[in-house]
Coordinates of C-alpha atoms and ligand atoms in Angstrom, one line a residue:
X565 CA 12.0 38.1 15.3
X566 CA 8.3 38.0 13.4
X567 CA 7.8 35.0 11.3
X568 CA 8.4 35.5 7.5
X569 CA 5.1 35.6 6.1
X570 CA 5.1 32.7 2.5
X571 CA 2.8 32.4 0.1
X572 CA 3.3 28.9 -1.8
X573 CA 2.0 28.6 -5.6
X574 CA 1.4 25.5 -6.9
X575 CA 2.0 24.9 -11.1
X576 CA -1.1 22.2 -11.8
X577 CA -2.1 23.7 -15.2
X578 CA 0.1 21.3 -17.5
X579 CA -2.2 18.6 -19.7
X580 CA 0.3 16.3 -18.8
X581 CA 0.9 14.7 -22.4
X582 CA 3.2 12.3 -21.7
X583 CA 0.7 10.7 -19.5
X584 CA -1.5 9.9 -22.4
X585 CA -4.7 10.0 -20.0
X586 CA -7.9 11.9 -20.4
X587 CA -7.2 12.6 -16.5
X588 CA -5.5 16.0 -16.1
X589 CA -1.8 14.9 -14.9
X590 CA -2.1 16.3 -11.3
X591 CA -5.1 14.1 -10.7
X592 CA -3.6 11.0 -11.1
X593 CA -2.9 8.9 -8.0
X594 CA 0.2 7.9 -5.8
X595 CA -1.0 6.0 -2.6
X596 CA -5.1 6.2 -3.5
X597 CA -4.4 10.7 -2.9
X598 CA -3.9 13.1 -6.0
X599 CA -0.7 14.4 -7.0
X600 CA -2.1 17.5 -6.3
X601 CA -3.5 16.9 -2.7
X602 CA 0.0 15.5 -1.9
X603 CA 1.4 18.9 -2.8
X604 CA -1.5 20.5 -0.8
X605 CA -1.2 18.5 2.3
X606 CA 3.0 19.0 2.2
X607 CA 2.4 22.8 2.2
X608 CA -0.3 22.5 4.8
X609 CA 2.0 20.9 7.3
X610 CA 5.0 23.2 6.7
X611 CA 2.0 25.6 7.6
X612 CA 2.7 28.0 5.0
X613 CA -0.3 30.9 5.6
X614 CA -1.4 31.4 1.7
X615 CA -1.7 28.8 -0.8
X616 CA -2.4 29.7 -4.4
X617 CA -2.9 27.0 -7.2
X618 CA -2.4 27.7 -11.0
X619 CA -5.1 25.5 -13.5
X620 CA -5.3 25.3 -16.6
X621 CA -8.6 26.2 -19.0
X622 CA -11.5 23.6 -19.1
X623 CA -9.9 22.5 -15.2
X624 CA -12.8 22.9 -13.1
X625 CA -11.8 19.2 -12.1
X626 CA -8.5 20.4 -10.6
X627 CA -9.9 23.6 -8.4
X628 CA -12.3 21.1 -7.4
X629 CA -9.5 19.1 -6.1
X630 CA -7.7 21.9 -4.6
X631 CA -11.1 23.7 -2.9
X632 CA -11.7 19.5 -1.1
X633 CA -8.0 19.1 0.5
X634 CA -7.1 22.9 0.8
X635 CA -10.4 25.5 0.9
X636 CA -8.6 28.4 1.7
X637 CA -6.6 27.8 -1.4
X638 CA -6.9 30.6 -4.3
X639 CA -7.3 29.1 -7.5
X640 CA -5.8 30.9 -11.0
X641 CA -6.5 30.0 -14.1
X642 CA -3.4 30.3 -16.4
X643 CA -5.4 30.8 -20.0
X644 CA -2.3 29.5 -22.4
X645 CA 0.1 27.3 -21.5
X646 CA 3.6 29.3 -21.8
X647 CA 5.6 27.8 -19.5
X648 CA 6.4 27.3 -15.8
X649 CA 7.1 30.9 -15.2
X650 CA 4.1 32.3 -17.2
X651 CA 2.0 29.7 -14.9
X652 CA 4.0 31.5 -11.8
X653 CA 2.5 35.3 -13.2
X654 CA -1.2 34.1 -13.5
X655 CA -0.9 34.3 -9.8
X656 CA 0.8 37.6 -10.1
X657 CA -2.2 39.7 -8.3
X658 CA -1.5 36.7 -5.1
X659 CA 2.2 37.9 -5.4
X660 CA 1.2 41.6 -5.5
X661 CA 0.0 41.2 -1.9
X662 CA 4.0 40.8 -0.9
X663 CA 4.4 38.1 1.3
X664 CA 8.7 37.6 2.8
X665 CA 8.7 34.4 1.0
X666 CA 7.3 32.8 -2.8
X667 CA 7.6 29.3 -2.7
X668 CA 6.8 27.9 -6.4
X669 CA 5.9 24.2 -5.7
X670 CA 5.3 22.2 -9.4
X671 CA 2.4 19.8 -8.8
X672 CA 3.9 17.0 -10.2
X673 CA 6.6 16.8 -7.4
X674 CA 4.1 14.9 -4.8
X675 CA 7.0 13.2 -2.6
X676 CA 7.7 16.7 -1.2
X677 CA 7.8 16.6 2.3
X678 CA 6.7 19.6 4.4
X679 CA 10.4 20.1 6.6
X680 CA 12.5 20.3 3.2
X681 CA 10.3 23.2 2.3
X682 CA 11.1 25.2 5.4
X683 CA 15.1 24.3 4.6
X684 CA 14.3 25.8 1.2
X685 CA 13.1 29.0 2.8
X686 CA 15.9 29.3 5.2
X687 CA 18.7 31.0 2.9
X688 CA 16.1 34.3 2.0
X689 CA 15.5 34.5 5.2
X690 CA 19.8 35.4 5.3
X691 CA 19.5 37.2 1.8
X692 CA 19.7 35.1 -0.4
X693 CA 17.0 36.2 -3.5
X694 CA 16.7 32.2 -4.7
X695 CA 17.0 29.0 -3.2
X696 CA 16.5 26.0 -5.7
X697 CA 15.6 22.3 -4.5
X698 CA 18.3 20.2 -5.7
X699 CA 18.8 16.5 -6.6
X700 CA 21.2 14.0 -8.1
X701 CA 18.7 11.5 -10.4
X702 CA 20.1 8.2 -11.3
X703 CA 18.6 9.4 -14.7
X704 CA 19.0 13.1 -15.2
X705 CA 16.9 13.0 -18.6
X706 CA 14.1 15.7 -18.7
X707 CA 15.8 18.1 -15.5
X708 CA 17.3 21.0 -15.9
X709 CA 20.8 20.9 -14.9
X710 CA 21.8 23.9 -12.3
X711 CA 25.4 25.4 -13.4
X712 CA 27.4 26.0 -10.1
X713 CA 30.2 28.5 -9.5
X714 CA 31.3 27.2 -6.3
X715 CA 28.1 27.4 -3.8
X716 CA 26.6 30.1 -6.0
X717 CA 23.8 29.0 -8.5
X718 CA 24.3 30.7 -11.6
X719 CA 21.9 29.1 -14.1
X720 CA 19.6 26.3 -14.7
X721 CA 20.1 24.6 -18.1
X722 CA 17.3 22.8 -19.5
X723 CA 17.8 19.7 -20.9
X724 CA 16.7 20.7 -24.7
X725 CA 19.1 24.1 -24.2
X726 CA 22.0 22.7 -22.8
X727 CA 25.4 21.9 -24.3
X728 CA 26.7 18.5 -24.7
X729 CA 29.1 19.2 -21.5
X730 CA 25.7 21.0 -19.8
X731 CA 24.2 18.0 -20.0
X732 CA 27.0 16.0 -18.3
X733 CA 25.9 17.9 -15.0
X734 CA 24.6 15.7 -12.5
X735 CA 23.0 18.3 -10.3
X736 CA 19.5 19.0 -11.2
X737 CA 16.6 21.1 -10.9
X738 CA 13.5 19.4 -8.3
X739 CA 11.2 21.8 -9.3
X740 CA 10.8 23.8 -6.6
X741 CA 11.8 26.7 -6.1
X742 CA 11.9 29.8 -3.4
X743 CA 11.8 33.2 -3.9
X744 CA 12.0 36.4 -1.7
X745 CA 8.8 38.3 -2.4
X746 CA 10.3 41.6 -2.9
X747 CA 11.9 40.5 -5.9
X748 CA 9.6 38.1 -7.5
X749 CA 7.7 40.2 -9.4
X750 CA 11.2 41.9 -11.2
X751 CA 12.6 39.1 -11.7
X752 CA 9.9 37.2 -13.1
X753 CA 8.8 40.0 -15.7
X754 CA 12.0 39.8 -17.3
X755 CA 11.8 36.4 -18.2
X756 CA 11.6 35.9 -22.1
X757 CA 10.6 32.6 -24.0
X758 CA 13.8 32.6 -26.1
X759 CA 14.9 28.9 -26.2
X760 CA 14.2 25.8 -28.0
X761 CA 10.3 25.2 -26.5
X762 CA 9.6 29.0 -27.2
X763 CA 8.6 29.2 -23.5
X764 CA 8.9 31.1 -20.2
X765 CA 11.3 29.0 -18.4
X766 CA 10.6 29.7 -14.5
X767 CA 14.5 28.3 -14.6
X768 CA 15.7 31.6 -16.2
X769 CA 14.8 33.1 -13.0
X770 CA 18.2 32.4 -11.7
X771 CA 20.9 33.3 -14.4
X772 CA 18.4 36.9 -14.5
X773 CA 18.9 37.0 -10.5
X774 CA 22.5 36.7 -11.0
X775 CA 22.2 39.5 -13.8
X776 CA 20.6 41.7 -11.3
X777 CA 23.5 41.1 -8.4
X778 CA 21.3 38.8 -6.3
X779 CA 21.9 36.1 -4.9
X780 CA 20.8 31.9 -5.7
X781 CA 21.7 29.1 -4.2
X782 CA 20.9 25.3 -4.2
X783 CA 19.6 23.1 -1.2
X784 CA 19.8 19.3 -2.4
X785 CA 17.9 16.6 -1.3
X786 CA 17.5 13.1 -2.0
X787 CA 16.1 12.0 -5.3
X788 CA 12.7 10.2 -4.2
X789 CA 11.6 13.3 -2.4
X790 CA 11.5 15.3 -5.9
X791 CA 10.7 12.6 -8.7
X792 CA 8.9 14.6 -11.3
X793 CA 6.0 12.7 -12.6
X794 CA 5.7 12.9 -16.4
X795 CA 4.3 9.5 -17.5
X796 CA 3.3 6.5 -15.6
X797 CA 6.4 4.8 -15.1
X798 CA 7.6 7.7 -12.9
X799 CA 4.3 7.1 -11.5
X800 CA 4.8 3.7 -10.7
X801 CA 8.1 4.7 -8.9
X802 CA 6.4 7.4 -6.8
X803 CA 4.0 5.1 -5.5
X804 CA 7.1 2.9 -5.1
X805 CA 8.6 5.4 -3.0
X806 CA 5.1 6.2 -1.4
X807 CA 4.5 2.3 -0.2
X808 CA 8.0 2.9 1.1
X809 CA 7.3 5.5 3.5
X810 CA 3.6 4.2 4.4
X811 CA 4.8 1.0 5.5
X812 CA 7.6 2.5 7.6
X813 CA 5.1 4.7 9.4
X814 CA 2.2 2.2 10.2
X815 CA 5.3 0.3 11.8
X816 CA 6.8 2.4 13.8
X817 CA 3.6 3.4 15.0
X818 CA 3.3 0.0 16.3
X819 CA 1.3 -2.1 13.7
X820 CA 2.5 -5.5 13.0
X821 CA 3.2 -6.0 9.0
X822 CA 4.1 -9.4 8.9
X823 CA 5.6 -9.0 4.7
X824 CA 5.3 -5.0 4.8
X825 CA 6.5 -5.3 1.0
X826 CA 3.1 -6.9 0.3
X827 CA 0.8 -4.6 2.0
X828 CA -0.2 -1.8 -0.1
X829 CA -1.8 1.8 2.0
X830 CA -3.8 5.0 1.3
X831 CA -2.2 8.2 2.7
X832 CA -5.0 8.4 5.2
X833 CA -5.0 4.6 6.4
X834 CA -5.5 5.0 9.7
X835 CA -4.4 2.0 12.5
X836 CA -5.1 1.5 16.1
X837 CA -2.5 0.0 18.4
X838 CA -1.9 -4.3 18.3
X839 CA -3.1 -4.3 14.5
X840 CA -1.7 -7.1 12.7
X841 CA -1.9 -6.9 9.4
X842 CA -1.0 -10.5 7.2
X843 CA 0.5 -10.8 3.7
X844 CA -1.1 -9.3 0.7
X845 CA -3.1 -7.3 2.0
X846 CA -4.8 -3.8 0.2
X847 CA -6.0 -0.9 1.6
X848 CA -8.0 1.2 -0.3
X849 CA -8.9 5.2 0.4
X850 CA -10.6 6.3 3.4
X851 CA -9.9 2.8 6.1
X852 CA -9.8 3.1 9.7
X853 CA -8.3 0.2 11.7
X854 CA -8.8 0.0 15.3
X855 CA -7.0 -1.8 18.2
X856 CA -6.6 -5.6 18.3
X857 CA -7.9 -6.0 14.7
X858 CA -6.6 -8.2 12.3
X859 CA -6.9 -8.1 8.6
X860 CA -6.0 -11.6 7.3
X861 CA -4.4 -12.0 3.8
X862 CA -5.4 -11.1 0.4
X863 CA -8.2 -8.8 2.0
X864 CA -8.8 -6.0 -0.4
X865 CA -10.7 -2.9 1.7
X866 CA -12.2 0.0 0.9
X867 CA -14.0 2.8 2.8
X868 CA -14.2 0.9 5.6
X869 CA -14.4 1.1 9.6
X870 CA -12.6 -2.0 11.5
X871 CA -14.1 -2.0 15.4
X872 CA -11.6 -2.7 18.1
X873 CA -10.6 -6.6 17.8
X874 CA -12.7 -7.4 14.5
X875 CA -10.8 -10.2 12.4
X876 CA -11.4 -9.2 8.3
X877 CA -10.1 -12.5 5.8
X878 CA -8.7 -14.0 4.3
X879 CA -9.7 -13.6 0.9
X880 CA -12.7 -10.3 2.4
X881 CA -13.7 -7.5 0.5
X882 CA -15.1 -4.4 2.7
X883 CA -16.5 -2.0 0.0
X884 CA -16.8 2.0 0.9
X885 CA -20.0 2.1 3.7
X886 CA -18.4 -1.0 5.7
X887 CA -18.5 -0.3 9.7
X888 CA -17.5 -3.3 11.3
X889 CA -18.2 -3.1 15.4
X890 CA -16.1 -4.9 17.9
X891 CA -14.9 -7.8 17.7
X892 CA -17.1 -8.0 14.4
X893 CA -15.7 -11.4 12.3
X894 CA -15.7 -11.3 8.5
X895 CA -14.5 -14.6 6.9
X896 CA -13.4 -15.6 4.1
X897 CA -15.3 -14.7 -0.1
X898 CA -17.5 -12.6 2.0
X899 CA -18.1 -9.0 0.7
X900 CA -19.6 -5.9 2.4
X901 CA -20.9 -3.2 1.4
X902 CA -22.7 0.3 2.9
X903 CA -23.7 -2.1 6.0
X904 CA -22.9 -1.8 9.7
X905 CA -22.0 -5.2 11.3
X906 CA -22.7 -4.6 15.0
X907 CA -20.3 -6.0 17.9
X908 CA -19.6 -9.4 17.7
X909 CA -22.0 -10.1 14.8
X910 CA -20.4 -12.5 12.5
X911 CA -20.2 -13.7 8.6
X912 CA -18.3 -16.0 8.3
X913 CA -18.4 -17.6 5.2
X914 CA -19.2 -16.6 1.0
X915 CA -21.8 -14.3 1.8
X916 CA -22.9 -11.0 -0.3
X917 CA -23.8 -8.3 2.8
X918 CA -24.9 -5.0 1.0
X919 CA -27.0 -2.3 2.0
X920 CA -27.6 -4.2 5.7
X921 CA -27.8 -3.3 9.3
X922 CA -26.3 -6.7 11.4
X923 CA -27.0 -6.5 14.8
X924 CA -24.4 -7.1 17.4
X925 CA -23.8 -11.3 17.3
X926 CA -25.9 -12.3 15.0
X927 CA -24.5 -15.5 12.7
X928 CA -24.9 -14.6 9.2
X929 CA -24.6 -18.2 7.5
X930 CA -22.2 -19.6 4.5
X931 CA -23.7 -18.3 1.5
X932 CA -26.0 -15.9 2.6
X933 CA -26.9 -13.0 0.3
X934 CA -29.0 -9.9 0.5
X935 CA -30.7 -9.4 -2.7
X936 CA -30.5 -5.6 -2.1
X937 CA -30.6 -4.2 -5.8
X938 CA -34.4 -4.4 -7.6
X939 CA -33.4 -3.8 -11.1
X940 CA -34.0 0.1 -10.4
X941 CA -33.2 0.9 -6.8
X942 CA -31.4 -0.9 -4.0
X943 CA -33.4 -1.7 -0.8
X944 CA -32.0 -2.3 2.5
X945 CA -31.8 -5.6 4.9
X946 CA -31.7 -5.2 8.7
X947 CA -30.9 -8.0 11.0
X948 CA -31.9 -8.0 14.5
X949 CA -29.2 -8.6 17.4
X950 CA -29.1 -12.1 18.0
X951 CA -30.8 -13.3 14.7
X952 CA -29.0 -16.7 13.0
X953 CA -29.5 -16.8 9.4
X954 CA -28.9 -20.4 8.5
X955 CA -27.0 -20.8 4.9
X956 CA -27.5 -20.4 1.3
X957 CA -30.2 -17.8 2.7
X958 CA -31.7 -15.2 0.2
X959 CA -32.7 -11.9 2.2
X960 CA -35.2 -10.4 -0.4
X961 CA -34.2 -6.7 0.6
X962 CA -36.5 -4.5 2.1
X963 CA -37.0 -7.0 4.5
X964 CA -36.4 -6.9 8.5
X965 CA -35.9 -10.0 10.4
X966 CA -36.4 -9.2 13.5
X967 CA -33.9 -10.0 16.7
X968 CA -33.3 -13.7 17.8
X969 CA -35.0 -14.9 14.6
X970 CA -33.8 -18.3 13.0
X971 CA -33.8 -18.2 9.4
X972 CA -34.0 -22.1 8.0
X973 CA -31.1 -22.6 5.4
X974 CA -31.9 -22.0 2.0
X975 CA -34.6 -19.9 2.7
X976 CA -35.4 -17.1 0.2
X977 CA -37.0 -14.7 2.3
X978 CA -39.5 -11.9 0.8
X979 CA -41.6 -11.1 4.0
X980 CA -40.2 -9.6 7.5
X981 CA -39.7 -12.3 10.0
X982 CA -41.0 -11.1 13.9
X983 CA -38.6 -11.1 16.6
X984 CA -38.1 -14.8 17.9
X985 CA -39.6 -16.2 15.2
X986 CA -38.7 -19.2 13.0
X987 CA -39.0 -18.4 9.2
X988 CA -38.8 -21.2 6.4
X989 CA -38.9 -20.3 2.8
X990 CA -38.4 -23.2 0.8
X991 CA -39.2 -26.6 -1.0
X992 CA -40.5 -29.5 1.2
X993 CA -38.3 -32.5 0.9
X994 CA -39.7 -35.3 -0.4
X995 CA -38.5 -38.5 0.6
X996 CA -39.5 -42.2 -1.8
X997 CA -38.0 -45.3 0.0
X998 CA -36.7 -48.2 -2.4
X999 CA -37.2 -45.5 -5.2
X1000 CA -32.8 -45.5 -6.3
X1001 CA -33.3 -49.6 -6.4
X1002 CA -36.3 -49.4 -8.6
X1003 CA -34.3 -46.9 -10.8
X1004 CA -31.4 -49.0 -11.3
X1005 CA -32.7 -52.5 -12.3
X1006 CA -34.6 -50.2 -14.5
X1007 CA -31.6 -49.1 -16.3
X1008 CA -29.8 -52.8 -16.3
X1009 CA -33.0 -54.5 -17.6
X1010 CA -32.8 -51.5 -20.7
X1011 CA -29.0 -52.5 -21.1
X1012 CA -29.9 -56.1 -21.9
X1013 CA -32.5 -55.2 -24.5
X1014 CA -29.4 -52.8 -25.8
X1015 CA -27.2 -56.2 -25.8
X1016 CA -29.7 -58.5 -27.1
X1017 CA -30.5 -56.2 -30.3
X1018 CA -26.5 -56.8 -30.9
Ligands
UD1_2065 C1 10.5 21.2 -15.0 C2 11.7 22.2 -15.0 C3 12.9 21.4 -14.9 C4 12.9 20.5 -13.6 C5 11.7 19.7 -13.6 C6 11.6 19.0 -12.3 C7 11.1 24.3 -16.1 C8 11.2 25.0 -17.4 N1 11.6 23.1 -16.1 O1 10.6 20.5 -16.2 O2 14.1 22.3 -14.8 O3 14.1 19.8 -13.6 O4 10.5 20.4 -13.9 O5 10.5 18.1 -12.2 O6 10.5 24.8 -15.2 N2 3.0 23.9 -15.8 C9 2.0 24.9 -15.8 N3 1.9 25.7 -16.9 C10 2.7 25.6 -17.9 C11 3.8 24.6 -17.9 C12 3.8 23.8 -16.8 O7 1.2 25.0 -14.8 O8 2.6 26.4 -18.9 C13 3.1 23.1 -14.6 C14 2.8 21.6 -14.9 O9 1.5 21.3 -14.7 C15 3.8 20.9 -13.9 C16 4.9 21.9 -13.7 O10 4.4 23.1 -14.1 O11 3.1 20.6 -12.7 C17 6.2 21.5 -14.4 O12 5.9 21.5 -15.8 P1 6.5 20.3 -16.7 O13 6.1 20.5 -18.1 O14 6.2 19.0 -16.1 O15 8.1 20.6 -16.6 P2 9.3 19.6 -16.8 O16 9.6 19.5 -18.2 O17 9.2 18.4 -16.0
CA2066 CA1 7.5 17.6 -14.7

């Protein structure tokens, strides 16, 4: 039999009021990814052929958003907000093309998880005209509530439209919600905005459906896949729910989370095989872990590359631009940023590496710091392989010091040092014997004036 062809359409165009945020709601983060791009990357691995995204006026940010994690995606701009189903019809010349299957995915369902939309599809593919994603919230507040006549869906409620005993219905809508395409476009053009919000109620679809002899039904799933986010404590309890499944992934692919509770991930933290990972530990977007490595605790990362067996903490911060090489040691109050750290190179110590090339095993002293921002532009530091940079060293960026150079500690360093050399860039010590002696009867002779004046 030929696969059903789908086109999915994601709702993004809400302002997302009860977030009270400038941000438009589907931009907001769960795991360091948009709620958007969560959406987008669930649809992309049910591989559903045509994706088309409904934004709201003035939200260039959002197509933007869509066009970076999905380009093939069509973006349609719903000009007033009427409600969930009017937001479905902006895509109506998208739906006009006729694919099997409509999936209507609301972008503020991110938890959604690409094999619970092909279990949605499943009943049109026997008939049925609607198949609603269904869930059981511990707090049913702000769902619509889906009236059941046995296994037959006959209406969703929402919550400002239902009755008191309406509202005593525990099963409720998850906002998504599949369609056979051959319908759609009938059943959706007789939706009217006759309830309490004056809106077009993408809900109504079903009670019309039943109206018109067809067929709904309800597929139910557990609540942390479909948390709708409205405001940022259901927020916080999707990225709850996102930790969750992060941490449960990078361990049974093999990386050791000593206190996985701890540990906080990006949806694209990527480990290696033999990572351990200690307590407290954060992982910002875009980081790539490779074998053997270590990440020590309370390391906070960023954008950055961890070469095969490199040991990061505790207490590091790798900034976006970090590439650490093999075996590549990063102690502890040290922080890096756009700067390559070559094989074995080290830095061990309260250091500021910015804008620097390390080369491979060169000792990068306590308190070393590369002065790489001017006042107007930043300037970059490159340190030859082998090079030893003794502490409390200031590298006056652009400046080279070549490989195998010794830098004396303290040194602030203006001037590019050769290859081999030994650079020293600071104060001669003086040393005056007897001089602390001198001081002090000094002091006790000026005391017994003090006491004689008494
Ligand atoms: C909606 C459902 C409710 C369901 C819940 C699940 C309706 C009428 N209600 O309620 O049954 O239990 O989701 O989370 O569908 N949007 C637009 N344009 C609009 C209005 C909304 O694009 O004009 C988008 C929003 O950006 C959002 C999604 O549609 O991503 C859902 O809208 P929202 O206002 O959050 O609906 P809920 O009140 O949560
Ligand atoms: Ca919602």
């Amino acid at each position: 039999m030929k696969a059903r062809s789908c086109l999915a359409i994601v709702l993004a165009a809400g302002e997302g009021t009860r977030m009270r945020s400038a941000l438009p709601k589907v931009l907001h983060a769960v795991a360091g990814r948009s709620l958007l791009a969560h959406v987008l990357g669930a649809i992309a691995d049910a591989k559903i052929g045509n994706t088309a995204v409904v934004v709201g006026p003035r939200q260039e940010s959002v197509a933007a958003e869509a066009e970076r994690f999905m380009p093939g995606a069509e973006c349609f701009v719903q000009r007033t907000r009427r409600g969930t189903a009017h937001a479905v019809l902006a895509a109506k010349s998208a739906i006009e093309r006729g694919a099997d299957d409509i999936l209507v995915i609301y972008g503020d369902t991110p938890m959604i998880m690409a094999d619970t939309l092909k279990r949605l599809r499943a009943p049109l593919a026997t008939g049925a005209a609607i198949a609603v994603l269904a869930f059981r919230p511990t707090d049913p507040a702000g769902y619509g509530r889906l009236v059941m006549a046995g296994k037959k869906l006959v209406a969703i409620r929402e919550e400002a439209d239902a009755s008191a005993r309406e509202k005593k219905i525990e099963l409720c809508n998850g906002g998504i919600v599949a369609m056979a395409g051959a319908r759609a476009l009938a059943i959706l053009q007789r939706i009217g905005d006759s309830n309490r919000k004056g809106e077009f109620y993408l809900t109504d679809a079903v009670e019309i459906a039943n109206g018109m002899k067809l067929n709904a039904v309800a597929i139910e799933v557990e609540e942390d896949e479909v948390r709708g986010i409205n405001n940022k404590s259901q927020l916080a309890e999707a990225e709850t729910v996102a930790q969750q499944r992060l941490r449960k992934a990078a361990l049974d692919a093999g990386v050791t989370l000593v206190a996985p509770e701890t540990v906080f991930l990006s949806a694209d933290t990527k480990f290696g095989k033999d990572v351990v990972v200690e307590p407290y530990v954060v992982f910002g977007a875009k980081v790539t872990v490779e074998d053997d490595a270590v990440i020590h605790s309370f390391s906070h990362l960023v954008g950055a590359q961890i070469g095969k067996g490199a040991s990061v903490g505790p207490y590091a911060r790798l900034r976006p631009g970090t590439r650490l090489g093999a075996g590549a040691r990063i102690g502890n109050f040290v922080e890096v940023k756009e700067s390559t750290i070559d094989a074995g190179a080290k830095a061990n110590h309260l250091s500021y590496i910015g804008d620097a090339s390390v080369g491979a095993n060169a000792n990068v002293g306590a308190g070393t710091i590369t002065c790489n921002y001017g006042g107007a532009e930043k300037h970059r530091t490159t340190i030859g392989k082998d090079a030893f940079i003794g502490s409390n060293s200031a590298l006056v960026a652009p400046v080279v010091i070549g490989a195998g150079a010794y830098i004396g500690s303290g040194s602030v360093i203006t001037k590019d040092v050769p290859a081999g050399a030994l650079a020293l860039a600071r104060g001669r010590q003086v040393v005056k014997e007897g001089w602390a002696a001198r001081l002090r009867s000094l002091k006790s002779l000026g005391k017994k004036k003090a006491h004689s004046r008494d």
